[in-house]
Coordinates of C-alpha atoms and ligand atoms in Angstrom, one line a residue:
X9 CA 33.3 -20.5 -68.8
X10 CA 33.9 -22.3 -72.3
X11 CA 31.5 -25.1 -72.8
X12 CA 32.9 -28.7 -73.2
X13 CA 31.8 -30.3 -76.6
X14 CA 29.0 -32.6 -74.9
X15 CA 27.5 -29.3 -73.7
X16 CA 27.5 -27.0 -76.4
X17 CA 26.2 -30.0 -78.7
X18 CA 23.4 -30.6 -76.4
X19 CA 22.8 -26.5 -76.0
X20 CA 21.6 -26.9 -79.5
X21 CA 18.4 -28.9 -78.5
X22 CA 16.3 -26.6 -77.9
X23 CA 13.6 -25.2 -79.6
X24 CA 13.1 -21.1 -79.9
X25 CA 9.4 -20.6 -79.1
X26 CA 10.4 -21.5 -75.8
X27 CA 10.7 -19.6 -73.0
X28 CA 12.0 -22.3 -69.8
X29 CA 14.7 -24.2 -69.5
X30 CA 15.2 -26.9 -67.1
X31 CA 18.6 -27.9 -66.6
X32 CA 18.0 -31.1 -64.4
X33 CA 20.7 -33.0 -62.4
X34 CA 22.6 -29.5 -63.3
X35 CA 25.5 -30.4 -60.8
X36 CA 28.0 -27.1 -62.1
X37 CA 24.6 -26.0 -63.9
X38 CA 26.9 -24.9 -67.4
X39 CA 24.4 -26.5 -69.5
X40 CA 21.5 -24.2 -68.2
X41 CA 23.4 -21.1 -67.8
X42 CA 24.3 -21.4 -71.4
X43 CA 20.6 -20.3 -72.5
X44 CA 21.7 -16.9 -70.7
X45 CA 22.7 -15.1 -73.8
X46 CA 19.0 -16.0 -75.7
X47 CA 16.5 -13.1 -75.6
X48 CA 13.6 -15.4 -76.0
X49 CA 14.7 -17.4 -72.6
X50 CA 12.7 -16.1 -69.5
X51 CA 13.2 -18.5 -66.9
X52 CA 16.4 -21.3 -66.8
X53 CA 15.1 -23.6 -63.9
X54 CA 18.6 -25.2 -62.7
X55 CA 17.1 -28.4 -60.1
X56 CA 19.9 -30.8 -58.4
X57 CA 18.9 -33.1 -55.6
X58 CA 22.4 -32.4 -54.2
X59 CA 22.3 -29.8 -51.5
X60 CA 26.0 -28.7 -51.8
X61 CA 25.5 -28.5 -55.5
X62 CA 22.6 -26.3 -54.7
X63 CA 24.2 -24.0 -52.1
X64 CA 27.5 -23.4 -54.3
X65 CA 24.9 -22.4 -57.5
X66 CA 22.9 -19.8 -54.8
X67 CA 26.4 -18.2 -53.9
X68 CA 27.3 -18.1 -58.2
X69 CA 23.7 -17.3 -59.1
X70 CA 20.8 -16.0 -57.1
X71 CA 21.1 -12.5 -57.6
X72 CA 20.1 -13.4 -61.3
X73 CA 16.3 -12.8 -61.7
X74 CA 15.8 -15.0 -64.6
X75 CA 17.9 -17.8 -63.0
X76 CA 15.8 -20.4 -60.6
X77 CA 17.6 -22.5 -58.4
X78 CA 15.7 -25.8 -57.2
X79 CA 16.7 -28.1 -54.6
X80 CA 14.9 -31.5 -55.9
X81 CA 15.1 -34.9 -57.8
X82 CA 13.6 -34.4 -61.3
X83 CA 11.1 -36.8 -60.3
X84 CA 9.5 -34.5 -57.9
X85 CA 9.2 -31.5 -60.0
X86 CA 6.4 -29.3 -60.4
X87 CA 6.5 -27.7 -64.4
X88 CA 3.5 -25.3 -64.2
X89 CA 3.5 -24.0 -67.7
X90 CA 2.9 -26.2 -70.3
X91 CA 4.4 -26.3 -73.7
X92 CA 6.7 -23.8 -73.2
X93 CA 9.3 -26.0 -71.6
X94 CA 13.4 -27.5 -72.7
X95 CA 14.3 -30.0 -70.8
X96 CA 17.5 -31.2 -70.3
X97 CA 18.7 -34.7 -68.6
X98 CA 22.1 -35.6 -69.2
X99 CA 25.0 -37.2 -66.9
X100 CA 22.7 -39.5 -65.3
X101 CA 22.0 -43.0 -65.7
X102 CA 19.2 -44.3 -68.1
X103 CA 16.9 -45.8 -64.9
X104 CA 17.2 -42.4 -63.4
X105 CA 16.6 -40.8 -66.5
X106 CA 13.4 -43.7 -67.1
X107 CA 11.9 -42.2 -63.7
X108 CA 12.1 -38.9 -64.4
X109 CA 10.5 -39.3 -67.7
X110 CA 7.7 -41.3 -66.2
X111 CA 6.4 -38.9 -63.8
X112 CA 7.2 -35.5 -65.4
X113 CA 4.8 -37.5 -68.3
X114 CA 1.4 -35.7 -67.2
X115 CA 2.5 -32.4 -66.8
X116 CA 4.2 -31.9 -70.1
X117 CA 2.3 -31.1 -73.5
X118 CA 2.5 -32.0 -77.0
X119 CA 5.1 -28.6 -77.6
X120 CA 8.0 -29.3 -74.9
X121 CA 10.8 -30.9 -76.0
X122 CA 13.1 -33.3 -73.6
X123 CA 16.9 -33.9 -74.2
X124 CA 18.6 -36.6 -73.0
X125 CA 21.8 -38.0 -72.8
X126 CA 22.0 -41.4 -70.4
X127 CA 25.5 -42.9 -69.3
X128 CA 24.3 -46.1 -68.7
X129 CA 21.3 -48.4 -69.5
X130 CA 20.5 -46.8 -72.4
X131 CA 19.2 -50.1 -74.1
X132 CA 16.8 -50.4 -71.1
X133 CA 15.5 -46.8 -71.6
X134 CA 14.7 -47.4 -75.1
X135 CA 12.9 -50.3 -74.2
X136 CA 10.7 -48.3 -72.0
X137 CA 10.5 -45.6 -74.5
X138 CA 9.4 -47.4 -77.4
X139 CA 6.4 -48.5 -75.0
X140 CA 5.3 -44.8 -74.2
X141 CA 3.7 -42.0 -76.2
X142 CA 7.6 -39.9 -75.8
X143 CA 8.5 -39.8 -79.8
X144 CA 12.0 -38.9 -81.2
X145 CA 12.5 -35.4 -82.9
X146 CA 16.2 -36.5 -83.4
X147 CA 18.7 -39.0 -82.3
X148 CA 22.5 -39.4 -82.4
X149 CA 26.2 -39.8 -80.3
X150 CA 29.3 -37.7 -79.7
X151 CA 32.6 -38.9 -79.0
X152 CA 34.5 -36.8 -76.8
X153 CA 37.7 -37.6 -75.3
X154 CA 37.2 -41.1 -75.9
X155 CA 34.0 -41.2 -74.6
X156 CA 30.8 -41.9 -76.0
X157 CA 27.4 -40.0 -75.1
X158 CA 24.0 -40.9 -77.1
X159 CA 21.1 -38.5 -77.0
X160 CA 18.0 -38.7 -77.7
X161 CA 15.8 -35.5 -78.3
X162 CA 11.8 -36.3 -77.5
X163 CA 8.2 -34.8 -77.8
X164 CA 5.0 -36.0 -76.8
X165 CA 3.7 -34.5 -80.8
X166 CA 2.8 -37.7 -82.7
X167 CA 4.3 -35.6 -86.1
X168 CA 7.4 -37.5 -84.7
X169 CA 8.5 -41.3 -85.2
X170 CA 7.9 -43.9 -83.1
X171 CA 11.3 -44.8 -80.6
X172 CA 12.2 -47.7 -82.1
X173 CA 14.9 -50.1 -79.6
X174 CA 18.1 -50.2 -81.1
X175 CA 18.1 -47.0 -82.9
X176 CA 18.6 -45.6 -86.4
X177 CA 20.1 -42.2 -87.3
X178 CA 22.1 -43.1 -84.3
X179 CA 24.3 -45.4 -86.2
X180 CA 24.7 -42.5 -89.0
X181 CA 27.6 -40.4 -89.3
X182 CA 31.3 -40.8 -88.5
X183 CA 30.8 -40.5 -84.6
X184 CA 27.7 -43.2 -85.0
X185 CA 29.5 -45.6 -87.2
X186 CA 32.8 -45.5 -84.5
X187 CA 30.1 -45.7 -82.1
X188 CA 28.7 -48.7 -83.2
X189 CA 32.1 -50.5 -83.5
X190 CA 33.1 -49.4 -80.1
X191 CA 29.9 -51.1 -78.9
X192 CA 30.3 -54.7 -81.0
X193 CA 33.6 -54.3 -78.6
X194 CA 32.2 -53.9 -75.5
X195 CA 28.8 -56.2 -75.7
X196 CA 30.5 -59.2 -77.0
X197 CA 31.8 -60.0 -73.4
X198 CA 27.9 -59.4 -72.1
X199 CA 26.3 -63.0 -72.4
X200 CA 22.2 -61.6 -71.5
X201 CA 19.7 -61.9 -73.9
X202 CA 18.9 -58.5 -74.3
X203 CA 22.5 -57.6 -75.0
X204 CA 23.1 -60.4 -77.3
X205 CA 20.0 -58.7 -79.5
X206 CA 21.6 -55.7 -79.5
X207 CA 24.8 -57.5 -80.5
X208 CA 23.5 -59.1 -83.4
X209 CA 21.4 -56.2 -84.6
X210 CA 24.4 -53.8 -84.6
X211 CA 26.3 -56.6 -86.4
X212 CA 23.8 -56.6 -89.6
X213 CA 23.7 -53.0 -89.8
X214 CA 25.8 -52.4 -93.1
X215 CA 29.0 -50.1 -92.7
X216 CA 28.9 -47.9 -95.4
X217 CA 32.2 -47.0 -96.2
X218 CA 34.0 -44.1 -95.4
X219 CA 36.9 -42.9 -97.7
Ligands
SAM1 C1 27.3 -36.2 -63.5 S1 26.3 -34.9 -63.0 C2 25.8 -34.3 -64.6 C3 25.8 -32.8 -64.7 C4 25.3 -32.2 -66.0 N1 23.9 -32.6 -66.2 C5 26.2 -32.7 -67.1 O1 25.7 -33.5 -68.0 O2 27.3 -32.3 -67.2 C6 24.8 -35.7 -62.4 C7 24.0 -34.8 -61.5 O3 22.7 -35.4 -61.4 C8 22.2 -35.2 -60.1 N2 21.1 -36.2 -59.9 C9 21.2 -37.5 -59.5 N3 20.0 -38.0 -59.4 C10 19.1 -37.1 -59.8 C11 17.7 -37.0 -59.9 N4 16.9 -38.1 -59.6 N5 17.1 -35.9 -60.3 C12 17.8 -34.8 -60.6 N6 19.2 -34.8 -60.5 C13 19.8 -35.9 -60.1 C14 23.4 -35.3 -59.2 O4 23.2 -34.7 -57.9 C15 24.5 -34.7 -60.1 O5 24.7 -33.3 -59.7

């Protein structure tokens, strides 16, 4: 199956020493199975809460031995080999996303990397973010199809920056810069404080041209 855009973007984020992939809230698990054609790849760990989900992936998948099909919210997981880990959130919404990150926290070291890509509250999960030890290795937004999905790739290694709350690279680039535009659109009808921030910071952020 070909990838969509979104996926085969995100597919990129991964790093090579490392041999797990969790695809979690895989739904038609895509993202996951991509990782199938990469020697170094052992296990790709493919976890939905959603029993039909799961069922339809055992009848696709189970007879593949380095496939690994879980039945379980991301918050309940169980990652028993540090720093060897990708981890993969996307489609979900940024509280969901918050919770996961929370209480995956203590069983993940300073090599794992964790991908995600909310589709809502993503101001709130940068607020909890910039709170935590989680730094960013690399941040940014796709447009596909008119839509818009920011990502934000993390580590618990300090070598990383600090998350800061609005975001930097993410405003970088032709897809942040329409991005950003698309967003002064949409928040200028929100009237909470938090949104109004966000508002006025993506205001005085300078356009640099594009010719
Ligand atoms: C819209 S799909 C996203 C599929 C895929 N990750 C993508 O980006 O194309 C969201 C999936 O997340 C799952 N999900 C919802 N809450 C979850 C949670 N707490 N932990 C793991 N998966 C969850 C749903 O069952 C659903 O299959």
């Amino acid at each position: 199956v070909a990838l969509s855009k979104r996926l085969k973007r995100f597919s990129e984020y991964y790093h090579n020493d490392h041999s797990n992939i969790w695809d979690i809230g895989c739904d038609h698990g895509l993202l996951g199975l991509s990782f199938l054609n990469k020697p170094s790849v052992k296990q790709i760990n493919l976890v939905d809460p959603s029993l039909p989900v799961v069922n339809n992936l055992k009848d696709s998948y189970i007879t593949i031995p380095r496939i690994n099909i879980i039945h379980s919210k991301g918050q309940d997981l169980t990652i028993p080999t540090p720093n060897q880990n990708s981890l993969f959130i996307a489609g979900m919404g940024g509280l969901e996303i918050k919770g996961i990150l929370q209480k995956l926290r203590p069983q993940l070291g300073k090599e794992d990397r964790v991908f995600i890509s909310p589709h809502r509250h993503v101001l709130e999960i940068r607020e909890f973010l910039k709170d935590t030890d989680y730094r960013l290795v690399e941040e940014g937004v796709l447009e596909e199809d008119g839509h818009y999905y920011p990502y934000l790739y993390l580590s618990l290694n300090s070598q990383f920056q600090e998350i800061s709350l609005y975001g930097k690279e993410m405003w970088s680039g032709v897809e942040g810069q329409k991005y950003r535009s698309y967003l002064i659109g949409h928040l200028s009808c929100h009237k909470n404080l938090a949104s109004q921030g966000y508002l006025n910071h993506l205001k005085s952020l300078i356009s640099p041209r594009i010719d």
